[in-house]
CSV table of C-alpha atoms in Angstrom, one decimal:
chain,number,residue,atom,x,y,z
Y,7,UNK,CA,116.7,76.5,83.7
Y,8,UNK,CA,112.8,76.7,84.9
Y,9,UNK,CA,112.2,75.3,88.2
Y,10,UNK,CA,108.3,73.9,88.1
Y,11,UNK,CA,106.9,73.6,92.0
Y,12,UNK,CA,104.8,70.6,92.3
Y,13,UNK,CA,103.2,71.8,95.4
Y,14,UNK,CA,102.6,75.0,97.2
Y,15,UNK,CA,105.2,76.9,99.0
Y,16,UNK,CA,104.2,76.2,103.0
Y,17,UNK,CA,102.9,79.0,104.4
Y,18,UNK,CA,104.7,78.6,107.4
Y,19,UNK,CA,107.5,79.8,105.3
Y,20,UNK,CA,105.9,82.9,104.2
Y,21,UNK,CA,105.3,83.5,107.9
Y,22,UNK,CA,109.3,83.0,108.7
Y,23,UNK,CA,110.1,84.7,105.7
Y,24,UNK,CA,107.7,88.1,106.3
Y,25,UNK,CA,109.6,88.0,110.4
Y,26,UNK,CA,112.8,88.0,108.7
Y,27,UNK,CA,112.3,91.1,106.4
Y,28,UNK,CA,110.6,93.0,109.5
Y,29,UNK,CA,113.6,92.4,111.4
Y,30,UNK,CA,115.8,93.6,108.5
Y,31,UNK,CA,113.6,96.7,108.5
Y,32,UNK,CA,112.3,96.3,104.8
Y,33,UNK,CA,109.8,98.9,104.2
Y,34,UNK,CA,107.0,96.8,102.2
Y,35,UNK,CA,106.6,92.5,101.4
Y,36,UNK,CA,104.8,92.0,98.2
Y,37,UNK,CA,103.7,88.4,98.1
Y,38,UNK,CA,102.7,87.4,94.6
Y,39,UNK,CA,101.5,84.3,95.6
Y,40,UNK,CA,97.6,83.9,95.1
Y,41,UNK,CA,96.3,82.9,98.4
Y,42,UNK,CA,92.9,81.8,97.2
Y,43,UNK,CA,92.4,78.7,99.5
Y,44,UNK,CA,92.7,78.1,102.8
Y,45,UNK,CA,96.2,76.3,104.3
Y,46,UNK,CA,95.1,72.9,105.3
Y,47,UNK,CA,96.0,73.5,108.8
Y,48,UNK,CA,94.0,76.3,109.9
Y,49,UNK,CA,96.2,78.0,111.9
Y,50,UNK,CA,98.9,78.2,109.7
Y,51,UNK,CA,96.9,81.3,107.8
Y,52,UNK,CA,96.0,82.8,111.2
Y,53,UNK,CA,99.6,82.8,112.1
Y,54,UNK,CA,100.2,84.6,108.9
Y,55,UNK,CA,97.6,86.9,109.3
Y,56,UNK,CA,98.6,88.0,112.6
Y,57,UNK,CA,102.0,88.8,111.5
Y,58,UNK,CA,100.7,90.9,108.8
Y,59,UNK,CA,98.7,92.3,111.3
Y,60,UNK,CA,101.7,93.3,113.5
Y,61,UNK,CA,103.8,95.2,110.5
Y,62,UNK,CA,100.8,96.7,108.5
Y,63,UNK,CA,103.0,97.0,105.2
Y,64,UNK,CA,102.4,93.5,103.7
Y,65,UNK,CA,100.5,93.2,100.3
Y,66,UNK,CA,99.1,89.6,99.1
Y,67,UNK,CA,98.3,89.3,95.6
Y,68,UNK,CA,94.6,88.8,93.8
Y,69,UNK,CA,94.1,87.5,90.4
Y,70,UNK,CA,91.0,87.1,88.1
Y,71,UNK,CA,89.4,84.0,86.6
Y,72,UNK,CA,88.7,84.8,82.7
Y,73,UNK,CA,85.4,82.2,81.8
Y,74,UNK,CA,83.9,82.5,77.9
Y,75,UNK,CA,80.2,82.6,77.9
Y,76,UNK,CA,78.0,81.7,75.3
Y,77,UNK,CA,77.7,84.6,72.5
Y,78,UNK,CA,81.2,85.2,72.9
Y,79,UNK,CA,81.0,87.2,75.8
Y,80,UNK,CA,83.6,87.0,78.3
Y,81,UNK,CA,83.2,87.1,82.6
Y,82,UNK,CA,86.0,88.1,84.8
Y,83,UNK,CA,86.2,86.8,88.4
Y,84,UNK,CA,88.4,88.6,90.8
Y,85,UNK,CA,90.0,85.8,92.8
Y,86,UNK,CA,91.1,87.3,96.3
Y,87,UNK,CA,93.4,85.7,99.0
Y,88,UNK,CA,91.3,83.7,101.8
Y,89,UNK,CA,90.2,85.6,105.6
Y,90,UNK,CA,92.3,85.8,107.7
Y,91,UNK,CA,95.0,86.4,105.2
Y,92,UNK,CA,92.9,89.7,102.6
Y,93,UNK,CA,91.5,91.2,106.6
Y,94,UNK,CA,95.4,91.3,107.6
Y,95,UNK,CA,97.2,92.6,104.8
């Protein structure tokens, strides 16, 4: 069975999540969640970012954007996460 999300995982969650695993000692968080936008609420991400900040072993994933150009030629777009979020990790 496939679940399908209909809306993005709050990042408040990836905050509660990323204090859990630091307080069960993991030794790296790999979120592979593209982070492209900014959390409505603002300070959301920068409560996030700061407890990236705190463990230093946190890495966010980047994606790219694949457009078809005239002529056949093809242009790649890195997509990163959003500041505070790519500064802390």
């Amino acid at each position: 069975m496939m679940l399908l999300m209909r809306s993005p995982w709050s990042r408040k969650l990836h905050t509660e999540l990323l204090k859990t695993l630091v307080a069960r000692k993991a030794r790296a968080v790999v979120f592979d969640v593209l982070m492209d936008q900014p959390w409505p609420e603002p300070q959301v991400d920068r409560q996030l970012a700061e407890t990236m900040k705190g463990w230093n072993r946190v890495v966010l994933a980047s994606s790219r954007q694949i457009t078809l150009l005239p002529g056949n030629a093809v242009q790649a777009t890195l997509l990163h996460p959003v500041d505070p979020l790519a500064a802390a990790a």
